[in-house]
PDB file of C-alpha atoms in Angstrom:
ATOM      1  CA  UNK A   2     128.797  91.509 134.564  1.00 54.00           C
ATOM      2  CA  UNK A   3     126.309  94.259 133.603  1.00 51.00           C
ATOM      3  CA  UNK A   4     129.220  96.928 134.217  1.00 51.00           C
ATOM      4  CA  UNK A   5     131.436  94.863 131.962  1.00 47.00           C
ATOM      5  CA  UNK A   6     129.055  94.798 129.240  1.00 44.00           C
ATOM      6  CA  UNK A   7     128.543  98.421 129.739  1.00 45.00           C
ATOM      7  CA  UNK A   8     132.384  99.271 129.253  1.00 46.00           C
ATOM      8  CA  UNK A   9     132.648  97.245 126.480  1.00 46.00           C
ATOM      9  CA  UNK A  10     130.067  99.174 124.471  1.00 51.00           C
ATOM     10  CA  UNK A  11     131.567 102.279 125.521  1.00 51.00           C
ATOM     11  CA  UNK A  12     135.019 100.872 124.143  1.00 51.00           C
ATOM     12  CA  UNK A  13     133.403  99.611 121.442  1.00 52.00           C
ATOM     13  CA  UNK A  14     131.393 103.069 120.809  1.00 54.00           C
ATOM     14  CA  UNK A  15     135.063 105.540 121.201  1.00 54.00           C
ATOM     15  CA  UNK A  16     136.126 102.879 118.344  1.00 53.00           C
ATOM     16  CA  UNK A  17     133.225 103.812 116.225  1.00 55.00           C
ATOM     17  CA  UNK A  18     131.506 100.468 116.429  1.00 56.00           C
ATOM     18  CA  UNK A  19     127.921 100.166 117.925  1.00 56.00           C
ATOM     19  CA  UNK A  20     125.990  97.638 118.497  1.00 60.00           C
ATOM     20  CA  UNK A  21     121.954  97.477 118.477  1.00 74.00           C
ATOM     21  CA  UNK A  22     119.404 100.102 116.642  1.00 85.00           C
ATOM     22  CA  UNK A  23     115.922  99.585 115.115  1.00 89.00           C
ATOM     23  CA  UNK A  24     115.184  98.940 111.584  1.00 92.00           C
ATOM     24  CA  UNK A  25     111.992 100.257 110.060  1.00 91.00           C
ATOM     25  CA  UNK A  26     110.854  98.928 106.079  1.00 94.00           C
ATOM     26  CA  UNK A  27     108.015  99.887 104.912  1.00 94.00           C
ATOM     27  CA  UNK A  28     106.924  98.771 100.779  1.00 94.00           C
ATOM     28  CA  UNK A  29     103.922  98.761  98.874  1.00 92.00           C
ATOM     29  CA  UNK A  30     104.201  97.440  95.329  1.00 92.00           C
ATOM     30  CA  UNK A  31     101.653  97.380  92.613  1.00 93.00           C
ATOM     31  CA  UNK A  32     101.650  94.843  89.984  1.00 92.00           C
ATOM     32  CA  UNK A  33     105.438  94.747  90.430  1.00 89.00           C
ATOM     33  CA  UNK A  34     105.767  98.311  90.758  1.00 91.00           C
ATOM     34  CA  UNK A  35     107.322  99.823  93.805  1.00 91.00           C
ATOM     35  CA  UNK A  36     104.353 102.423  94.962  1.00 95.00           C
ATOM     36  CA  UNK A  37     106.035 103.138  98.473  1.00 96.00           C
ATOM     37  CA  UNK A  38     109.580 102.017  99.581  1.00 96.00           C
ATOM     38  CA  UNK A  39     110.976 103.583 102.965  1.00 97.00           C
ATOM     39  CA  UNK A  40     113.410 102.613 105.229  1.00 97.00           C
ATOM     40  CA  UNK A  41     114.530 104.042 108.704  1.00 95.00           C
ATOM     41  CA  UNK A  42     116.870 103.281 111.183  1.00 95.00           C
ATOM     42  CA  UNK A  43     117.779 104.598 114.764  1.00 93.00           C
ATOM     43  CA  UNK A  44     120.648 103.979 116.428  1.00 90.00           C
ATOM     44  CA  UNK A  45     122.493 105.473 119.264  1.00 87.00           C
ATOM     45  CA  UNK A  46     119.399 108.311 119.203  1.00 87.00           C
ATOM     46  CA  UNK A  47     119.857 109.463 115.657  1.00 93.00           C
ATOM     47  CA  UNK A  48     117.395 108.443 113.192  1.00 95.00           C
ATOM     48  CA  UNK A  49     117.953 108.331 109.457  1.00 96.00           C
ATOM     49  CA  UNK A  50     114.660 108.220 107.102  1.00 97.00           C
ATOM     50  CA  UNK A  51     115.537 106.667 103.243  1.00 98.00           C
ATOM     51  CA  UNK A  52     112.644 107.705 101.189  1.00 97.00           C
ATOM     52  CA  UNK A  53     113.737 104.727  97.801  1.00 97.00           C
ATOM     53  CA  UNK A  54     109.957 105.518  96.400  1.00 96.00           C
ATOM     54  CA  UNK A  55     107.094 107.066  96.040  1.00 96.00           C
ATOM     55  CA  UNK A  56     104.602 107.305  93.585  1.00 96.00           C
ATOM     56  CA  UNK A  57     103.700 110.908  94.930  1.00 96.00           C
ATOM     57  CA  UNK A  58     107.774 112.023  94.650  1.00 97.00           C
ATOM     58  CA  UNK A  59     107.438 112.601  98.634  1.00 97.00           C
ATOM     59  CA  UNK A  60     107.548 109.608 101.723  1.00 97.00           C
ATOM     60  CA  UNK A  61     105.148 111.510 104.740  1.00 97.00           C
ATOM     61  CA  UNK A  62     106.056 110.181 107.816  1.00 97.00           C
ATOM     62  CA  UNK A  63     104.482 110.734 111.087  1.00 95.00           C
ATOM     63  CA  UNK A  64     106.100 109.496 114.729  1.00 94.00           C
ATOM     64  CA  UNK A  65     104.076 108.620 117.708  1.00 93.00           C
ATOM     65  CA  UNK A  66     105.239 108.116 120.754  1.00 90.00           C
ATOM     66  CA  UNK A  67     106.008 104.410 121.406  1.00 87.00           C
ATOM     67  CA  UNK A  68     103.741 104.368 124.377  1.00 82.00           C
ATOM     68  CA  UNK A  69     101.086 104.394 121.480  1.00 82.00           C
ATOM     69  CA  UNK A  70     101.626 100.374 121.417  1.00 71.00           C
ATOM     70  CA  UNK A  71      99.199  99.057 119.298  1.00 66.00           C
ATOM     71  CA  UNK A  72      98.261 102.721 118.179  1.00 52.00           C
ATOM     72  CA  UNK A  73      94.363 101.536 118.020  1.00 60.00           C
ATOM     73  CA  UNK A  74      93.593 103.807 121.222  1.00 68.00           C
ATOM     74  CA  UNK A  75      96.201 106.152 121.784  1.00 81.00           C
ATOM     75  CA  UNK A  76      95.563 109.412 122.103  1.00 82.00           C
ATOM     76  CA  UNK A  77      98.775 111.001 122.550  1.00 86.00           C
ATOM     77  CA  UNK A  78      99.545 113.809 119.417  1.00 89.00           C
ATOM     78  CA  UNK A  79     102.312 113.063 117.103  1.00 92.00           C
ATOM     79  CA  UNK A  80     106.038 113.522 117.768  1.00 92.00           C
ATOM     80  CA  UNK A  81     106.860 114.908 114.138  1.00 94.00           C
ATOM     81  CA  UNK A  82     105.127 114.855 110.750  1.00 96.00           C
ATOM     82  CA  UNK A  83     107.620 115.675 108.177  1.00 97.00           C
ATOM     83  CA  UNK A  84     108.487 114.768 103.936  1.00 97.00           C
ATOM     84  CA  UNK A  85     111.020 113.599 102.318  1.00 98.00           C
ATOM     85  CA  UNK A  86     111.719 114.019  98.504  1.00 98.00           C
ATOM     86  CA  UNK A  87     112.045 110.214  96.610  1.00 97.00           C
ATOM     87  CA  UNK A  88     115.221 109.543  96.506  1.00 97.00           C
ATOM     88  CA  UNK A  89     116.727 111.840  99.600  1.00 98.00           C
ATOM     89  CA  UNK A  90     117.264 111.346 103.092  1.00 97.00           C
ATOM     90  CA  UNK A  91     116.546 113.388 106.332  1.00 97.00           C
ATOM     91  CA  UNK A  92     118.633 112.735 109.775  1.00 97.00           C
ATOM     92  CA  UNK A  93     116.871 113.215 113.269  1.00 95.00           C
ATOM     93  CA  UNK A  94     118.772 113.325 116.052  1.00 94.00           C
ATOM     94  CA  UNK A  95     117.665 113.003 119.523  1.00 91.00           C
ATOM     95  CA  UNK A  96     114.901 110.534 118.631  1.00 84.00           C
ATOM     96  CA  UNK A  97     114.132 107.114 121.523  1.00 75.00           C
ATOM     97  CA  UNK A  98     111.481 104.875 120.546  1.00 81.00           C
ATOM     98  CA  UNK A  99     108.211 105.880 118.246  1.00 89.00           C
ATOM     99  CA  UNK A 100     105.941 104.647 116.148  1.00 90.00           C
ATOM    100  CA  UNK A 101     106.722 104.919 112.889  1.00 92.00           C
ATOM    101  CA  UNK A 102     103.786 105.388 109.717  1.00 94.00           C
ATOM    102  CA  UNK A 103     104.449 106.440 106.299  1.00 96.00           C
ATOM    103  CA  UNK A 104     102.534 107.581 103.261  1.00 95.00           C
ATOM    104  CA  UNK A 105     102.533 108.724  99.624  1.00 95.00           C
ATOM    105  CA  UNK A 106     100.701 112.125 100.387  1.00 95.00           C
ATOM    106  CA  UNK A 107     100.223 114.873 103.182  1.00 93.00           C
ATOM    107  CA  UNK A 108      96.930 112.754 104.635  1.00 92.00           C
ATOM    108  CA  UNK A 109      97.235 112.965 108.312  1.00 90.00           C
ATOM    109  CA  UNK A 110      97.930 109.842 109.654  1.00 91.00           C
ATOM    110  CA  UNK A 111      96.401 108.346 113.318  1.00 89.00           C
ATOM    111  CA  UNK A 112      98.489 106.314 115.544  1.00 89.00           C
ATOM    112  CA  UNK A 113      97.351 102.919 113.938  1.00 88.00           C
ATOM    113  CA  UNK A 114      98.781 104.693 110.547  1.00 90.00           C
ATOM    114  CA  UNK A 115      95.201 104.756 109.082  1.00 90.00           C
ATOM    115  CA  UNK A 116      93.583 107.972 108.040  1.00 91.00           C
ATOM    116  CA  UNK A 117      92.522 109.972 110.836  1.00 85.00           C
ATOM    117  CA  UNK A 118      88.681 109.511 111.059  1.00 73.00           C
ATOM    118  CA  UNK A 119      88.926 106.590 108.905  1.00 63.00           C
ATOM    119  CA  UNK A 120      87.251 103.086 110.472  1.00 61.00           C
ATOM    120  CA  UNK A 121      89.766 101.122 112.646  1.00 58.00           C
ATOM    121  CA  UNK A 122      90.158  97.590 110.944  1.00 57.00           C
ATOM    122  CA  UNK A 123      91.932  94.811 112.814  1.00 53.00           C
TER     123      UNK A 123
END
């Protein structure tokens, strides 16, 4: 059965269907005003990063690895840190699973997508 499944998503794939991806939303809003508002996906290893708005004209994003889990204790260095103009778009290709975090301005961001140095809150 697994083959089966298999060959079907291949079939599926040549026909330019796919099935599956993640979906990443992030949105902070301020009295009704949109202060951050990003969306990524990843599917079939290529990941597309939507920055809608941002008060600072730029979504920073920074990837950890998605053996980070919980990100509170994780001491592995980013994958990428990279910016994207409000409005625009940037396409990564070759990307598996990560954590994803996301900011208004350059701040370097920990795994738990705090501040680095700043206290951990749960």
């Amino acid at each position: 059965m697994t083959k089966f499944v298999a060959l079907l998503q291949f079939l599926l794939a040549l026909g330019g269907c796919s099935l599956g991806g993640t979906t990443y939303s992030n949105h902070i809003a301020n009295g009704g005003h949109d202060v951050l508002a990003s969306k990524a996906r990843v599917q079939d290893g290529v990941a597309r990063f939507d920055c809608r708005a941002s008060d600072s004209g730029w979504c920073h994003y920074t990837l950890y690895p998605d053996a980070c889990g919980d990100g509170m204790d994780c001491a592995l260095a980013p994958i990428q840190r990279f910016a994207v103009a409000r409005g625009d778009s940037r396409q990564i290709a070759g990307l598996g699973g990560f954590r994803l975090c996301v900011g208004t301005d350059d701040t370097a961001l920990g795994p738990d997508c705090q501040p680095v140095g700043a206290p951990a809150t749960r």
